[in-house]
Coordinates of C-alpha atoms and ligand atoms in Angstrom, one line a residue:
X834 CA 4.8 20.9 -21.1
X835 CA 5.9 22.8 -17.8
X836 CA 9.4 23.0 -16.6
X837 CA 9.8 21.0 -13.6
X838 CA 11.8 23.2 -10.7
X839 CA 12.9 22.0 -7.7
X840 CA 13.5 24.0 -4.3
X841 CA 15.5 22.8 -1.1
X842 CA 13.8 23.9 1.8
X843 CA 10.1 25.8 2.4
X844 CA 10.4 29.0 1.7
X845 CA 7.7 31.4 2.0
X846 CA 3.8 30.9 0.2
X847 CA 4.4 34.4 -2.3
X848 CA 7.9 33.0 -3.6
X849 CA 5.9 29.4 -4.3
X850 CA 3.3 31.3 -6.0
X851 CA 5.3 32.9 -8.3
X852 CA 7.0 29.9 -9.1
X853 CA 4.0 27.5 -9.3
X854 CA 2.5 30.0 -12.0
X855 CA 4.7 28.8 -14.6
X856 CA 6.5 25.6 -13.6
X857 CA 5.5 22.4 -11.6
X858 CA 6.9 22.9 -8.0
X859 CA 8.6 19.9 -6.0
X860 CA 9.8 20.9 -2.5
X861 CA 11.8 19.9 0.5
X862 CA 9.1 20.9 3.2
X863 CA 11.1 21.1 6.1
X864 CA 12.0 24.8 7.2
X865 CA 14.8 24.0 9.3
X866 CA 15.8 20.5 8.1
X867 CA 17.9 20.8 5.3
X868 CA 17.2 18.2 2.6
X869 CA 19.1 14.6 2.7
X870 CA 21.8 14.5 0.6
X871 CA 20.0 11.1 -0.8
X872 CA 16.7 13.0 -1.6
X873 CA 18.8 15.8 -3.1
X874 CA 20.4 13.1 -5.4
X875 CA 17.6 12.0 -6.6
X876 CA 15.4 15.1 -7.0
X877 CA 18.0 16.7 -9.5
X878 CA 17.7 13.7 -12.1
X879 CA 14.1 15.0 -14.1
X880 CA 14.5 19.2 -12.8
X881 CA 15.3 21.9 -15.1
X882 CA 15.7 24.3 -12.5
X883 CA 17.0 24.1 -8.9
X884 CA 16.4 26.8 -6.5
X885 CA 19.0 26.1 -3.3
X886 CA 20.4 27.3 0.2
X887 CA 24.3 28.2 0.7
X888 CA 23.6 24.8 3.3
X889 CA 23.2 22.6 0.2
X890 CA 26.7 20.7 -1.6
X891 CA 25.9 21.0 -5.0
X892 CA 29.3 19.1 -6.1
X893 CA 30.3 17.2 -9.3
X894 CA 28.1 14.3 -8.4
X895 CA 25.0 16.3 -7.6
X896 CA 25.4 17.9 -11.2
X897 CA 26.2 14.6 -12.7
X898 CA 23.0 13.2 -11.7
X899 CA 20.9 16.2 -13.4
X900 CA 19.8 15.0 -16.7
X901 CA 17.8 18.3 -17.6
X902 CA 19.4 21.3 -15.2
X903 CA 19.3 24.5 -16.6
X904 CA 20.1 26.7 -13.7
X905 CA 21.2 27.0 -10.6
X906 CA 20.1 29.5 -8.4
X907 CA 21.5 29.7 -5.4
X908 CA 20.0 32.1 -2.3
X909 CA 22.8 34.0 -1.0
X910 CA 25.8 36.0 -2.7
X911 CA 28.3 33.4 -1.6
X912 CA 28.4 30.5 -3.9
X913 CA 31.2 28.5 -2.6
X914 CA 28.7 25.6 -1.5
X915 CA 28.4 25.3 -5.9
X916 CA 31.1 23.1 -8.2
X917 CA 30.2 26.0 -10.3
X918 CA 32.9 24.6 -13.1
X919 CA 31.3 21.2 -13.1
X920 CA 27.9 23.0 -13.5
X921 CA 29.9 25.2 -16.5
X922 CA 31.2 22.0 -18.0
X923 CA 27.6 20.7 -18.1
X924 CA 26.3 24.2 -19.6
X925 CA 24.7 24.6 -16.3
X926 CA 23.9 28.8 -15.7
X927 CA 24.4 29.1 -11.5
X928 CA 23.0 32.3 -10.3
X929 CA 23.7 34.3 -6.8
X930 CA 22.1 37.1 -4.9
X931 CA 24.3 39.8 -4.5
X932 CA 23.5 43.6 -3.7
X933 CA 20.7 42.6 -2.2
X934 CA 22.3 41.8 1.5
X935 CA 25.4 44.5 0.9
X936 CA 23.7 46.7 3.6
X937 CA 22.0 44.4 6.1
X938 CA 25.2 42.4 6.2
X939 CA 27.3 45.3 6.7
X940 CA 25.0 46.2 9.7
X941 CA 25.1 42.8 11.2
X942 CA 29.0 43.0 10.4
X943 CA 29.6 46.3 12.5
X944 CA 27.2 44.9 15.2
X945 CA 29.1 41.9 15.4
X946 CA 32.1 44.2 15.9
X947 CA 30.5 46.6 18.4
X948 CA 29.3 43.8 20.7
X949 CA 32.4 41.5 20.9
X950 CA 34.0 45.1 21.4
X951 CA 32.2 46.1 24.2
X952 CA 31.9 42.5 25.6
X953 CA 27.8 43.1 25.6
X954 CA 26.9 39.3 25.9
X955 CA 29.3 38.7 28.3
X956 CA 27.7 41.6 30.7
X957 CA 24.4 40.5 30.0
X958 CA 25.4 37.1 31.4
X959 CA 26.9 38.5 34.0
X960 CA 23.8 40.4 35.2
X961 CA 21.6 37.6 34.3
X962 CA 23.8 35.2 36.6
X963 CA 23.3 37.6 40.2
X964 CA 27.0 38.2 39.8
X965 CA 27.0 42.4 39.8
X966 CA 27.3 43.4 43.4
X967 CA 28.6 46.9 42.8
X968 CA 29.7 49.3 39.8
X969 CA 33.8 48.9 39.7
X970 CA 36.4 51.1 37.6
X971 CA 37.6 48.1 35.1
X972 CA 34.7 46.0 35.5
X973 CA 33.6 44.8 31.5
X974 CA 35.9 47.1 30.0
X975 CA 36.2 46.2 26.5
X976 CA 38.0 48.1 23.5
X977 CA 37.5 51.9 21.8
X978 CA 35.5 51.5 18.6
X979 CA 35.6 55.1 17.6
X980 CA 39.0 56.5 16.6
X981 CA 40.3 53.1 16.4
X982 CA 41.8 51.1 12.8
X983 CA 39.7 49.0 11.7
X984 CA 41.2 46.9 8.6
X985 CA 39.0 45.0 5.9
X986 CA 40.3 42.0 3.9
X987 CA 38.2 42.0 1.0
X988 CA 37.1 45.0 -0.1
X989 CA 34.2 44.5 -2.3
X990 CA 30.5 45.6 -1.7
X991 CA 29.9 44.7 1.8
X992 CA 33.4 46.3 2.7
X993 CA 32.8 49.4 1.0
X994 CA 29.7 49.6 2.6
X995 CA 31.3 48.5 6.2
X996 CA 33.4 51.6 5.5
X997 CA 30.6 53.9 5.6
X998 CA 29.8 52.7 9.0
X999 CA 33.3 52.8 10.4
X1000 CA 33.0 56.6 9.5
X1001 CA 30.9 57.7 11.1
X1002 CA 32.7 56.3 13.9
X1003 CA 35.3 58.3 13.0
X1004 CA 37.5 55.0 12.5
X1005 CA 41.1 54.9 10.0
X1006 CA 40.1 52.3 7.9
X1007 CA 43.1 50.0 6.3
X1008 CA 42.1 47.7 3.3
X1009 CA 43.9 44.6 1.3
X1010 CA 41.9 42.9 -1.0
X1011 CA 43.1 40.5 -4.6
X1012 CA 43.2 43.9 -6.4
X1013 CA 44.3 47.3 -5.3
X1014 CA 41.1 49.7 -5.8
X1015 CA 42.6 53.1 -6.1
X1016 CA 39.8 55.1 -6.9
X1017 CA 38.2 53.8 -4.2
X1018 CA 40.9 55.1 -1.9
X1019 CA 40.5 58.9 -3.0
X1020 CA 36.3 58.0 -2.7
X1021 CA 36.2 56.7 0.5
X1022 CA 39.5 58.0 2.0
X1023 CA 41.0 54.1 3.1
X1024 CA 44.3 53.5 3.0
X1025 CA 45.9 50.3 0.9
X1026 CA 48.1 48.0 3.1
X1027 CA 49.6 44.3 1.7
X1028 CA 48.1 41.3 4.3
X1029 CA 51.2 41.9 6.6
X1030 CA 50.7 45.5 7.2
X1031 CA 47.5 45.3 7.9
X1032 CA 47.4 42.5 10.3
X1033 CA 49.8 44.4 12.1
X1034 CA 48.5 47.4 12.2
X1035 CA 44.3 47.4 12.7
X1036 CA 42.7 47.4 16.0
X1037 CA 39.9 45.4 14.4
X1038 CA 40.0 42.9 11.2
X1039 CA 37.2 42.2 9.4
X1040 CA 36.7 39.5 6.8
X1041 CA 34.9 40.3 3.8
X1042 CA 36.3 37.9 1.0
X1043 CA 34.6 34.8 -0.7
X1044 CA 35.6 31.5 0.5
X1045 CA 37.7 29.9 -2.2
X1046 CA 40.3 27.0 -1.6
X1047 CA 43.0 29.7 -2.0
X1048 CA 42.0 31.5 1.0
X1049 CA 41.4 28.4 2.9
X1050 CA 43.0 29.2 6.6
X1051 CA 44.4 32.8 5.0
X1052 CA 44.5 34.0 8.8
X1053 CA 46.2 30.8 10.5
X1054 CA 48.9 30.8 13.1
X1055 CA 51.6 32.9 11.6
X1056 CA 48.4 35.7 10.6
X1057 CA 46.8 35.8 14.1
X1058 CA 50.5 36.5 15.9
X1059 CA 50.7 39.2 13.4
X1060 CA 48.0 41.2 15.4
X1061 CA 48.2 43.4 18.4
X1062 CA 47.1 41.8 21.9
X1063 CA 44.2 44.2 22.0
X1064 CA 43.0 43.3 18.3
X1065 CA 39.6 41.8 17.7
X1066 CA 39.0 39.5 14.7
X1067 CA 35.1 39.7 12.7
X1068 CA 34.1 36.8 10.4
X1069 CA 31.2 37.2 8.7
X1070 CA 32.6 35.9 5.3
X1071 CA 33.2 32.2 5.5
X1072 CA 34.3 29.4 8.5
X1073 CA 36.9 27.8 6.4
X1074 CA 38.7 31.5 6.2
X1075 CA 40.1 30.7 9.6
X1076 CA 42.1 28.1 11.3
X1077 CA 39.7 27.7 14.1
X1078 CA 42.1 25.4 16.3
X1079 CA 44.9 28.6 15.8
X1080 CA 42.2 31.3 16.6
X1081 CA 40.9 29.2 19.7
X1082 CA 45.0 29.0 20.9
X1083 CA 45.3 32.8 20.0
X1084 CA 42.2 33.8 22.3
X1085 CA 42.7 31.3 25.3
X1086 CA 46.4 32.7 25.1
X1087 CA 45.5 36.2 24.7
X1088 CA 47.5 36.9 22.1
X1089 CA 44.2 38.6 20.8
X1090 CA 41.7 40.4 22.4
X1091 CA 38.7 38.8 21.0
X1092 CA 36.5 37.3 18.1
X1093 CA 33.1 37.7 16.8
X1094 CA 31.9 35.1 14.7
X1095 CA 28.8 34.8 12.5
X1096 CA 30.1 31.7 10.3
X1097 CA 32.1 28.6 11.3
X1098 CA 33.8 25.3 8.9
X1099 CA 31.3 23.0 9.9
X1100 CA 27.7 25.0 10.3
X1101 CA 25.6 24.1 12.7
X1102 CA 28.7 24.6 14.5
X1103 CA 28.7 21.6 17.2
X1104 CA 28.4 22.9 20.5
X1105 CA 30.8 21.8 22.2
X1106 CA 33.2 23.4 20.1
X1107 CA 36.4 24.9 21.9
X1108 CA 35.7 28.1 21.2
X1109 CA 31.9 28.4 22.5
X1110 CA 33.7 27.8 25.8
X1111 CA 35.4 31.1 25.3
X1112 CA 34.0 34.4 27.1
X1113 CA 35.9 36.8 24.8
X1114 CA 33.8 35.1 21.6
X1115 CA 30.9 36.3 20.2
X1116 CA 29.0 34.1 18.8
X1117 CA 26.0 33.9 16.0
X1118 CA 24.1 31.5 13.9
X1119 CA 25.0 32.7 10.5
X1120 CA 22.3 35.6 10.3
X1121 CA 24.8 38.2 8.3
X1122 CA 21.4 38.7 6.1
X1123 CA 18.8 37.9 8.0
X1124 CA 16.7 40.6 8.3
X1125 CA 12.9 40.1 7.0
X1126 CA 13.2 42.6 4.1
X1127 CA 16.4 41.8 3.1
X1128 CA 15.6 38.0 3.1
X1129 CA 12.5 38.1 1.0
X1130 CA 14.4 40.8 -1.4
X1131 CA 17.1 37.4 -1.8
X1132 CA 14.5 34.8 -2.6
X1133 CA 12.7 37.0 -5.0
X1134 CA 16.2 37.7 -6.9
X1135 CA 16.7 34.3 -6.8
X1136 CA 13.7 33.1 -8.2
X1137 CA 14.0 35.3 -10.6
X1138 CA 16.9 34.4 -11.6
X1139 CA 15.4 30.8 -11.8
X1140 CA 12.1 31.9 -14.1
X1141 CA 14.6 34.3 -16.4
X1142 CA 16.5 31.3 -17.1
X1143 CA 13.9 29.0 -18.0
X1144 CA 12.2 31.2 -20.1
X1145 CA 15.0 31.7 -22.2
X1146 CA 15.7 35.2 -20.4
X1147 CA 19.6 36.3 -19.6
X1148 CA 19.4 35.5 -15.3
X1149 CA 19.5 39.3 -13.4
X1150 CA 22.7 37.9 -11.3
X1151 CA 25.0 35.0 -13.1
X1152 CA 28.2 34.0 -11.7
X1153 CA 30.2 34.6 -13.9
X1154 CA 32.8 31.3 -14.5
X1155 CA 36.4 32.4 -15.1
X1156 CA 37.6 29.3 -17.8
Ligands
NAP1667 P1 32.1 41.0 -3.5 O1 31.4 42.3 -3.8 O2 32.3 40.0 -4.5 O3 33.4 41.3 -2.7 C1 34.4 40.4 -2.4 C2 35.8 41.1 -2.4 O4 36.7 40.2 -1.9 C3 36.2 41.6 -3.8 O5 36.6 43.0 -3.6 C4 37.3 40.7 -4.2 O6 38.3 41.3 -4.9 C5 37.9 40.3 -2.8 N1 38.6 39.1 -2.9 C6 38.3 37.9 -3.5 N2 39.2 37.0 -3.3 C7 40.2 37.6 -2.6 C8 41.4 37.1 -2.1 N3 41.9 35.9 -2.4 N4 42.2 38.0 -1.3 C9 41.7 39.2 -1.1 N5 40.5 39.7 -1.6 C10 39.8 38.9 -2.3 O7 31.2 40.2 -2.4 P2 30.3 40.7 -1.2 O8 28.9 40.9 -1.8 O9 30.9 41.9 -0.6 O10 30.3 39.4 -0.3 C11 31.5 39.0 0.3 C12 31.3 37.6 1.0 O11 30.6 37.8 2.2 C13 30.5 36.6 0.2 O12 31.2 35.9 -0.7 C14 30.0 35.7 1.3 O13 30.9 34.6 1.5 C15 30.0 36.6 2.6 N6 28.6 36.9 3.1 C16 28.3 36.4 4.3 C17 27.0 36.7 4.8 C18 26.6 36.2 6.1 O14 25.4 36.0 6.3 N7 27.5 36.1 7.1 C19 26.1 37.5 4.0 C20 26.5 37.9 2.8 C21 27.8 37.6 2.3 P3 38.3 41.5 -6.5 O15 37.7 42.9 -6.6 O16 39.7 41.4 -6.9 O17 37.3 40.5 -7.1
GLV1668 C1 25.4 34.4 3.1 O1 26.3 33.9 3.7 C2 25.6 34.8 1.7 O2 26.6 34.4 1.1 O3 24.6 35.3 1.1

């Protein structure tokens, strides 16, 4: 008898096919709906397989509910929105996509940086609105990318390949991540610094760790009054990462320069949000990976992953569950 697999939002006809060739299909059909938490509940009970978005809680009781889940594989490298020990305690194999998205998200990553740098949505407003009347000395000045410190926390394969970037921009480039990656140093040529140091010390901060509840507001209150006036903050990591009521103070107060954000705690974040109202944020809809290539490269890893598992195969990408 087939293996039943179910997947939580359309994704696109060649990924289906694949699937559909060896296992009976059930779909949320919305594209950008996700699925109801009550559908969701009760479309785990009879699947062996779930195929899911980072957008989709799959806690204790979704995993509770699944009478026959095998795997869980899960379409982007993050897998924070997974109880992955509930799914362990439940022999459940949860799968990610990493390597896939390293370089797309380090370009979106550096873009980020550039434009909240250089203030380019802001002066695109401002030319949109009828409000440039004349070229003026500081009109829109924004901050130096090249020569300047830019300082990753989390230093795993999207920062290493951040760095490349940053060097070519002829950038110093600071790092602290969980553990100290001293061949990586010499390779690259970054320097080590503990949080403090760093915080201090880097024109720009990047964020490049998983979401965990350990790192849950890491750069609060005390973190942001750490960094210089003219220091821009880059979250492409996670929302929670950052205490968003502390980082809205920090900007409206200008004890920073500036943020550019590509994920919030609450996604969609709402729109009236405090810091949508602020001009020195950039702002984007969680597209870190989103380019066409590198998005199809993730669901084909992912169902992959999903088809390895049900056919008895080691999965290309497991999480690996520390006990
Ligand atoms: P990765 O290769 O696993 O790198 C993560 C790095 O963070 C590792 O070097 C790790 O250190 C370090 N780290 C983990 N916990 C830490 C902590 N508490 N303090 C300091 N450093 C810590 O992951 P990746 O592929 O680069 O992806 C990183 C994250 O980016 C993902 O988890 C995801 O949340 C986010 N992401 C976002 C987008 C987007 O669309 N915006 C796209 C892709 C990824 P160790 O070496 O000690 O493990
Ligand atoms: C996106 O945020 C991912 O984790 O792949």
């Amino acid at each position: 008898m087939k293996k039943t697999v179910y997947i939580t939002r359309k994704l696109p006809d060649e990924i289906i096919n694949k699937l559909s060739s060896s296992f009976h299909v059930r779909m949320w059909e919305e594209e950008n709906v996700p699925v109801p938490r009550d559908v969701l509940l009760k479309e785990i009970e009879d699947v062996d397989g779930l195929l899911c978005l980072l957008t989709e809680k799959i806690d204790e009781d979704v995993i509770n509910k699944a009478k026959h889940l095998k795997v869980i594989s899960n379409v982007a490298v993050g897998y924070n929105n997974i109880d992955i020990q509930a799914a362990s305690r439940k022999g459940i194999i949860v799968t990610n996509t990493p390597g896939v998205l390293t370089e797309t998200t380090a370009d979106l990553t550096f873009t980020l940086l550039m434009a909240t740098a250089r203030r380019v949505v802001e002066a695109s407003d401002y030319l949109r609105s009828g409000d440039w009347r004349t070229w003026s000395l500081m009109q829109l000045t924004g901050q130096d990318i090249y020569g300047a410190t830019l300082g990753i926390i989390g230093l795993g394969r999207i920062g290493e390949a951040l760095v490349k970037r940053a060097k070519g921009f002829d950038m110093t480039v600071l790092y602290y991540n969980r553990t100290r990656k001293k061949e990586k140093e010499l390779e690259l040529g970054i320097h080590y610094r503990e949080l403090k140091d760093l915080l201090q010390q880097s024109d720009f901060v990047c964020l490049l760790l998983p979401y965990s509840p350990e790192v849950h507001y890491l750069i609060g209150k005390e973190e942001l009054s750490l960094m210089k006036r003219s220091a821009i903050l880059i979250n492409t990591a996670r929302g929670g990462i950052v205490d968003e009521e502390a980082l809205y103070q920090a900007l409206a107060s200008g004890k920073i320069w500036a943020a550019g954000l590509d994920v919030f705690e609450q996604e969609p974040v709402p729109v009236d949000h405090p810091l949508l109202s602020l001009p020195n944020v950039v702002t984007l809809p969680h597209i870190g990976s989103a380019s066409v290539k590198t998005r199809m490269r993730m669901a084909h890893l992912a169902s992959e992953n999903l088809i390895n598992v049900l056919s008895g195969r080691e999965p290309i990408t497991p999480v690996i569950v520390n006990k």
